[in-house]
CSV table of C-alpha atoms in Angstrom, one decimal:
chain,number,residue,atom,x,y,z
A,1,MET,CA,-16.2,-23.5,-39.5
A,2,ARG,CA,-17.4,-27.1,-38.4
A,3,LYS,CA,-16.4,-28.7,-35.5
A,4,THR,CA,-13.9,-31.6,-35.1
A,5,LEU,CA,-12.6,-32.1,-38.8
A,6,PRO,CA,-12.3,-35.8,-39.4
A,7,ALA,CA,-8.5,-37.0,-40.2
A,8,GLU,CA,-9.4,-38.0,-43.7
A,9,GLU,CA,-10.2,-34.5,-44.6
A,10,LEU,CA,-7.1,-32.9,-43.8
A,11,ALA,CA,-5.8,-30.6,-46.5
A,12,ARG,CA,-2.7,-32.3,-48.3
A,13,ASP,CA,-1.3,-32.0,-51.6
A,14,ARG,CA,-0.1,-34.9,-53.9
A,15,ARG,CA,3.4,-35.2,-52.4
A,16,PHE,CA,1.8,-36.5,-49.3
A,17,GLN,CA,1.3,-40.6,-48.9
A,18,ARG,CA,-1.0,-41.5,-46.2
A,19,THR,CA,-0.7,-45.1,-44.6
A,20,ARG,CA,-1.8,-46.7,-41.2
A,21,ILE,CA,0.5,-46.7,-38.3
A,22,GLU,CA,0.6,-50.5,-38.5
A,23,ASP,CA,2.0,-50.4,-41.9
A,24,ARG,CA,4.5,-47.8,-41.1
A,25,ILE,CA,5.9,-50.2,-38.6
A,26,THR,CA,6.6,-52.9,-41.6
A,27,ASP,CA,7.8,-50.2,-44.1
A,28,PRO,CA,10.6,-52.2,-45.9
A,29,ARG,CA,13.1,-49.2,-45.7
A,30,ASN,CA,12.9,-49.6,-42.0
A,31,LYS,CA,15.8,-51.9,-40.9
A,32,ALA,CA,13.6,-53.2,-37.9
A,33,ALA,CA,11.0,-54.4,-40.3
A,34,ARG,CA,13.6,-56.8,-41.6
A,35,ASP,CA,14.0,-58.2,-38.2
A,36,ARG,CA,10.8,-58.1,-36.4
A,37,ARG,CA,12.1,-59.7,-33.4
A,38,ARG,CA,14.3,-56.6,-32.3
A,39,ALA,CA,14.8,-53.0,-33.0
A,40,PRO,CA,18.0,-52.0,-34.7
A,41,GLY,CA,19.5,-50.2,-31.6
A,42,LYS,CA,20.3,-46.8,-30.6
A,43,LEU,CA,20.4,-44.1,-33.4
A,44,THR,CA,24.1,-43.4,-33.6
A,45,PRO,CA,26.3,-42.7,-36.7
A,46,GLU,CA,28.0,-46.1,-36.1
A,47,ARG,CA,24.9,-47.9,-37.3
A,48,SER,CA,25.2,-49.0,-41.0
A,49,ASP,CA,21.6,-47.5,-41.8
A,50,ALA,CA,22.1,-44.5,-39.8
A,51,ALA,CA,21.5,-41.9,-42.7
A,52,ASP,CA,18.5,-43.6,-43.8
A,53,ALA,CA,17.0,-44.1,-40.3
A,54,ALA,CA,17.8,-40.3,-39.5
A,55,ARG,CA,16.2,-39.3,-42.6
A,56,GLN,CA,13.2,-41.1,-42.2
A,57,LEU,CA,13.0,-40.0,-38.6
A,58,MET,CA,13.2,-36.4,-39.7
A,59,HIS,CA,10.4,-36.8,-42.1
A,60,GLY,CA,8.3,-38.2,-39.2
A,61,ILE,CA,8.9,-35.1,-37.3
A,62,PHE,CA,7.9,-33.0,-40.2
A,63,VAL,CA,4.6,-34.7,-40.6
A,64,GLY,CA,4.2,-34.7,-36.7
A,65,GLU,CA,4.6,-31.2,-36.5
A,66,ILE,CA,1.8,-30.4,-39.1
A,67,GLN,CA,-0.6,-32.6,-37.3
A,68,ALA,CA,0.4,-31.0,-33.9
A,69,LEU,CA,-0.4,-27.4,-35.6
A,70,GLU,CA,-3.6,-28.8,-36.8
A,71,GLY,CA,-4.4,-30.4,-33.6
A,72,ALA,CA,-3.8,-27.5,-31.3
A,73,GLY,CA,-5.6,-25.2,-33.7
A,74,ARG,CA,-8.9,-27.6,-33.4
A,75,THR,CA,-8.6,-27.4,-29.7
A,76,VAL,CA,-8.8,-23.6,-29.9
A,77,TRP,CA,-12.0,-23.7,-32.0
A,78,ASP,CA,-13.8,-27.1,-31.1
A,79,PHE,CA,-14.7,-26.0,-27.5
A,80,ASP,CA,-16.5,-23.2,-25.8
A,81,ASP,CA,-14.9,-21.5,-22.9
A,82,VAL,CA,-16.8,-23.8,-20.3
A,83,ASP,CA,-15.2,-27.1,-21.7
A,84,ALA,CA,-11.8,-25.2,-22.4
A,85,PRO,CA,-10.9,-22.1,-20.4
A,86,PHE,CA,-9.8,-19.2,-22.5
A,87,ALA,CA,-6.4,-19.4,-20.9
A,88,LEU,CA,-6.1,-23.1,-22.1
A,89,LYS,CA,-6.8,-21.7,-25.6
A,90,LEU,CA,-4.4,-19.2,-25.5
A,91,ASP,CA,-1.7,-21.9,-24.6
A,92,MET,CA,-2.9,-23.9,-27.6
A,93,ALA,CA,-2.7,-20.7,-29.7
A,94,ARG,CA,0.8,-20.3,-28.4
A,95,GLN,CA,1.6,-23.9,-29.6
A,96,CYS,CA,0.0,-23.6,-33.0
A,97,TRP,CA,2.8,-20.6,-33.5
A,98,ASP,CA,5.6,-22.9,-32.2
A,99,GLU,CA,4.5,-25.8,-34.4
A,100,ALA,CA,4.2,-23.7,-37.6
A,101,ARG,CA,7.9,-22.6,-36.9
A,102,HIS,CA,8.8,-26.3,-36.2
A,103,THR,CA,7.3,-27.3,-39.3
A,104,GLU,CA,9.3,-24.9,-41.5
A,105,SER,CA,12.4,-25.9,-39.5
A,106,SER,CA,11.8,-29.6,-40.3
A,107,VAL,CA,11.1,-29.1,-44.0
A,108,LYS,CA,14.5,-27.2,-44.1
A,109,LEU,CA,16.3,-29.9,-42.0
A,110,GLY,CA,14.8,-32.4,-44.2
A,111,GLU,CA,16.4,-30.8,-47.3
A,112,TRP,CA,19.5,-30.4,-45.3
A,113,MET,CA,19.4,-34.2,-44.7
A,114,GLY,CA,18.5,-35.1,-48.3
A,115,THR,CA,14.8,-35.7,-48.0
A,116,GLU,CA,11.8,-34.8,-50.0
A,117,VAL,CA,8.3,-34.1,-48.6
A,118,GLY,CA,6.6,-37.3,-49.2
A,119,GLU,CA,9.3,-39.5,-49.5
A,120,PHE,CA,8.2,-41.5,-46.7
A,121,ALA,CA,4.4,-42.1,-45.6
A,122,GLU,CA,2.4,-40.0,-43.2
A,123,THR,CA,0.1,-41.4,-40.4
A,124,THR,CA,-2.6,-39.5,-38.8
A,125,PHE,CA,-2.7,-41.0,-35.3
A,126,LEU,CA,-1.4,-37.8,-33.6
A,127,TYR,CA,-4.2,-35.6,-35.2
A,128,GLU,CA,-6.7,-38.5,-34.4
A,129,ALA,CA,-5.7,-38.4,-30.8
A,130,ALA,CA,-6.2,-34.6,-31.1
A,131,CYS,CA,-9.9,-35.1,-32.1
A,132,ASN,CA,-11.2,-36.8,-28.7
A,133,PRO,CA,-14.2,-35.2,-27.7
A,134,ASP,CA,-13.0,-34.5,-24.1
A,135,PRO,CA,-10.4,-31.6,-24.0
A,136,VAL,CA,-8.7,-33.4,-21.0
A,137,LEU,CA,-8.0,-36.5,-22.9
A,138,ARG,CA,-6.7,-34.5,-25.8
A,139,LEU,CA,-4.0,-33.0,-23.5
A,140,THR,CA,-3.0,-36.3,-22.2
A,141,GLY,CA,-2.9,-37.8,-25.6
A,142,VAL,CA,-1.3,-35.1,-27.5
A,143,ASN,CA,0.6,-32.9,-25.2
A,144,ARG,CA,1.7,-35.6,-22.5
A,145,ALA,CA,2.0,-38.5,-24.7
A,146,LEU,CA,2.7,-37.7,-28.1
A,147,GLU,CA,4.6,-34.4,-27.5
A,148,GLY,CA,6.3,-36.4,-24.7
A,149,LEU,CA,7.5,-38.7,-27.6
A,150,ALA,CA,8.8,-35.6,-29.3
A,151,ILE,CA,10.9,-34.7,-26.2
A,152,ASP,CA,12.5,-38.2,-26.6
A,153,VAL,CA,12.8,-37.8,-30.3
A,154,PHE,CA,14.4,-34.4,-30.2
A,155,ASN,CA,16.7,-35.3,-27.6
A,156,THR,CA,17.9,-38.4,-29.7
A,157,MET,CA,18.3,-36.4,-32.9
A,158,ARG,CA,20.1,-33.6,-31.0
A,159,GLU,CA,22.5,-36.2,-29.8
A,160,PHE,CA,22.7,-37.8,-33.2
A,161,GLY,CA,23.7,-34.4,-34.7
A,162,ARG,CA,26.4,-33.7,-32.0
A,163,LEU,CA,27.9,-37.3,-32.6
A,164,SER,CA,27.7,-37.1,-36.5
A,165,GLY,CA,29.5,-33.6,-36.4
A,166,ASP,CA,26.4,-32.0,-38.0
A,167,PRO,CA,26.0,-28.6,-36.0
A,168,VAL,CA,23.1,-27.7,-38.0
A,169,LEU,CA,20.9,-30.6,-36.9
A,170,ALA,CA,22.0,-30.7,-33.4
A,171,PHE,CA,21.3,-26.6,-33.0
A,172,CYS,CA,17.8,-26.9,-34.7
A,173,GLU,CA,16.7,-30.1,-32.5
A,174,ASP,CA,18.1,-28.4,-29.4
A,175,TRP,CA,15.8,-25.4,-30.2
A,176,MET,CA,12.7,-27.3,-30.9
A,177,LEU,CA,13.4,-29.5,-27.7
A,178,ALA,CA,12.7,-26.5,-25.7
A,179,ASP,CA,9.6,-25.7,-27.0
A,180,GLU,CA,8.5,-29.3,-26.7
A,181,VAL,CA,9.2,-29.3,-23.1
A,182,THR,CA,6.9,-26.1,-22.8
A,183,HIS,CA,4.1,-27.8,-24.8
A,184,VAL,CA,4.3,-30.9,-22.4
A,185,LYS,CA,4.6,-28.8,-19.2
A,186,MET,CA,1.2,-27.1,-20.4
A,187,GLY,CA,-0.5,-30.4,-20.9
A,188,SER,CA,0.7,-31.6,-17.5
A,189,ASP,CA,-0.4,-28.2,-15.7
A,190,TRP,CA,-3.8,-28.1,-17.4
A,191,LEU,CA,-4.5,-31.8,-16.8
A,192,ARG,CA,-4.1,-31.2,-13.1
A,193,ARG,CA,-6.2,-27.9,-13.1
A,194,LEU,CA,-9.0,-29.5,-15.2
A,195,THR,CA,-9.2,-32.6,-13.0
A,196,GLU,CA,-8.5,-31.3,-9.6
A,197,SER,CA,-12.0,-32.1,-8.5
A,198,ASP,CA,-12.5,-35.1,-10.8
A,199,PRO,CA,-10.2,-37.9,-9.8
A,200,GLU,CA,-12.2,-40.4,-12.2
A,201,ARG,CA,-11.9,-38.1,-15.1
A,202,ARG,CA,-8.1,-37.8,-14.6
A,203,GLU,CA,-7.7,-41.4,-14.3
A,204,ARG,CA,-9.6,-41.8,-17.8
A,205,ALA,CA,-7.2,-39.2,-19.1
A,206,LEU,CA,-4.1,-41.0,-17.9
A,207,GLU,CA,-5.5,-44.4,-19.0
A,208,PHE,CA,-5.8,-42.9,-22.7
A,209,GLN,CA,-2.3,-41.5,-22.3
A,210,ARG,CA,-0.9,-45.0,-21.5
A,211,VAL,CA,-2.8,-46.3,-24.7
A,212,VAL,CA,-1.1,-43.9,-26.7
A,213,ASP,CA,2.3,-44.3,-25.3
A,214,LYS,CA,2.2,-47.9,-25.6
A,215,LEU,CA,1.1,-47.6,-29.0
A,216,PHE,CA,3.8,-45.0,-30.0
A,217,SER,CA,6.5,-47.3,-28.5
A,218,LEU,CA,6.1,-48.9,-32.0
A,219,GLY,CA,7.3,-52.4,-30.5
A,220,GLY,CA,10.4,-51.1,-29.0
A,221,PHE,CA,11.0,-48.1,-31.1
A,222,ARG,CA,11.3,-45.9,-27.8
A,223,GLY,CA,12.7,-47.1,-24.5
A,224,GLU,CA,15.7,-47.2,-22.3
A,225,ARG,CA,17.3,-50.5,-23.5
A,226,ASP,CA,20.2,-50.6,-26.0
A,227,GLU,CA,18.2,-51.8,-28.8
A,228,ASN,CA,15.8,-49.0,-28.6
A,229,PRO,CA,16.5,-46.3,-31.3
A,230,ILE,CA,15.0,-43.5,-29.4
A,231,GLN,CA,15.8,-43.1,-25.8
A,232,LEU,CA,13.6,-41.8,-22.9
A,233,ALA,CA,14.8,-38.3,-22.1
A,234,ARG,CA,14.2,-38.4,-18.3
A,235,GLN,CA,15.7,-35.0,-17.5
A,236,PHE,CA,13.5,-33.2,-19.9
A,237,ARG,CA,10.5,-35.1,-19.0
A,238,ARG,CA,11.0,-34.0,-15.5
A,239,MET,CA,11.2,-30.5,-16.7
A,240,ALA,CA,7.8,-31.1,-18.3
A,241,GLY,CA,5.9,-32.1,-15.4
A,242,PHE,CA,6.4,-35.9,-15.2
A,243,ALA,CA,7.0,-37.8,-11.9
A,244,ASP,CA,9.8,-40.4,-11.8
A,245,GLU,CA,7.0,-42.9,-11.4
A,246,GLU,CA,5.3,-41.9,-14.7
A,247,ILE,CA,8.5,-42.1,-16.5
A,248,ASP,CA,9.2,-45.5,-15.1
A,249,GLU,CA,5.7,-46.7,-16.3
A,250,ILE,CA,6.4,-45.5,-20.1
A,251,SER,CA,9.7,-47.5,-19.9
A,252,VAL,CA,7.6,-50.7,-18.8
A,253,LEU,CA,5.0,-49.9,-21.6
A,254,SER,CA,7.9,-50.0,-24.2
A,255,ASP,CA,9.1,-53.2,-22.7
A,256,GLU,CA,5.7,-54.7,-23.1
A,257,ALA,CA,5.4,-53.5,-26.7
A,258,LEU,CA,8.6,-55.2,-27.5
A,259,ALA,CA,7.5,-58.2,-25.9
A,260,ASP,CA,4.2,-58.1,-27.9
A,261,VAL,CA,6.3,-58.0,-31.1
A,262,ASP,CA,8.3,-61.0,-30.0
A,263,ARG,CA,5.3,-63.0,-29.4
A,264,GLN,CA,3.7,-62.2,-32.7
A,265,ALA,CA,7.0,-63.0,-34.5
A,266,GLU,CA,6.9,-66.4,-32.9
A,267,ALA,CA,3.3,-67.0,-33.6
A,268,ARG,CA,3.5,-66.5,-37.4
A,269,PRO,CA,5.4,-69.5,-38.3
A,270,THR,CA,3.2,-71.7,-36.1
A,271,ALA,CA,0.3,-70.1,-37.8
A,272,ALA,CA,1.9,-70.9,-41.2
A,273,GLY,CA,2.5,-74.4,-40.1
A,274,SER,CA,-1.1,-75.2,-39.1
A,275,VAL,CA,-2.2,-73.8,-42.6
A,276,ALA,CA,0.2,-76.0,-44.3
């Protein structure tokens, strides 16, 4: 089997429609895309677009679980025991089993919520982060950044299910949330172990995590303000090995991502006027 399979060669059937993450932000079914200045607010049953927003988020969880499975599997295979200790590979193999269950659960939850596979587009940035040639950067980019985002998403969806009176959604999200905390904790533990005597490598890995965290804040999609649909789950992040200072930094990165969207929105009319 070849090492480091490129994202464009991932196996998918004709139901899947792939797009860039930049295009996903501007999906016209996303209310936030119609008002690029601000996100539409916390995901609650009171939102006028709550059903569609929840279905889109559930589909995003589904494709994310597939890529998390593929990424963890690649880490097991792509490295020898020197670059990735056997115990680390065992953790990644355990994560593969978890992600396989999450994929199956997410398909059933999508059907429960009225969503078909392929109704929304798939981006491959999660898997691309899992192809980094340094296993430590894979752990920070995937297990700490993207699986950390999964903690925030599952906690938000669990609360949405509870508020909307959907015990099936609330139970399943709570069940998967517990696994995500474990996955992030594995990333936190292995980051410290593998870089214990190499602070420069640790800082490179944490910088890669910051880049991924800011990108996946999606212009304010995740944060701690009322306009952020997905809220940072501080309690569960602490359980997963994050220090309060790290969580504070993620909150700041989200604010910066939102400010970037504001600046882009303000620049567009100016640019259009100069062309005219």
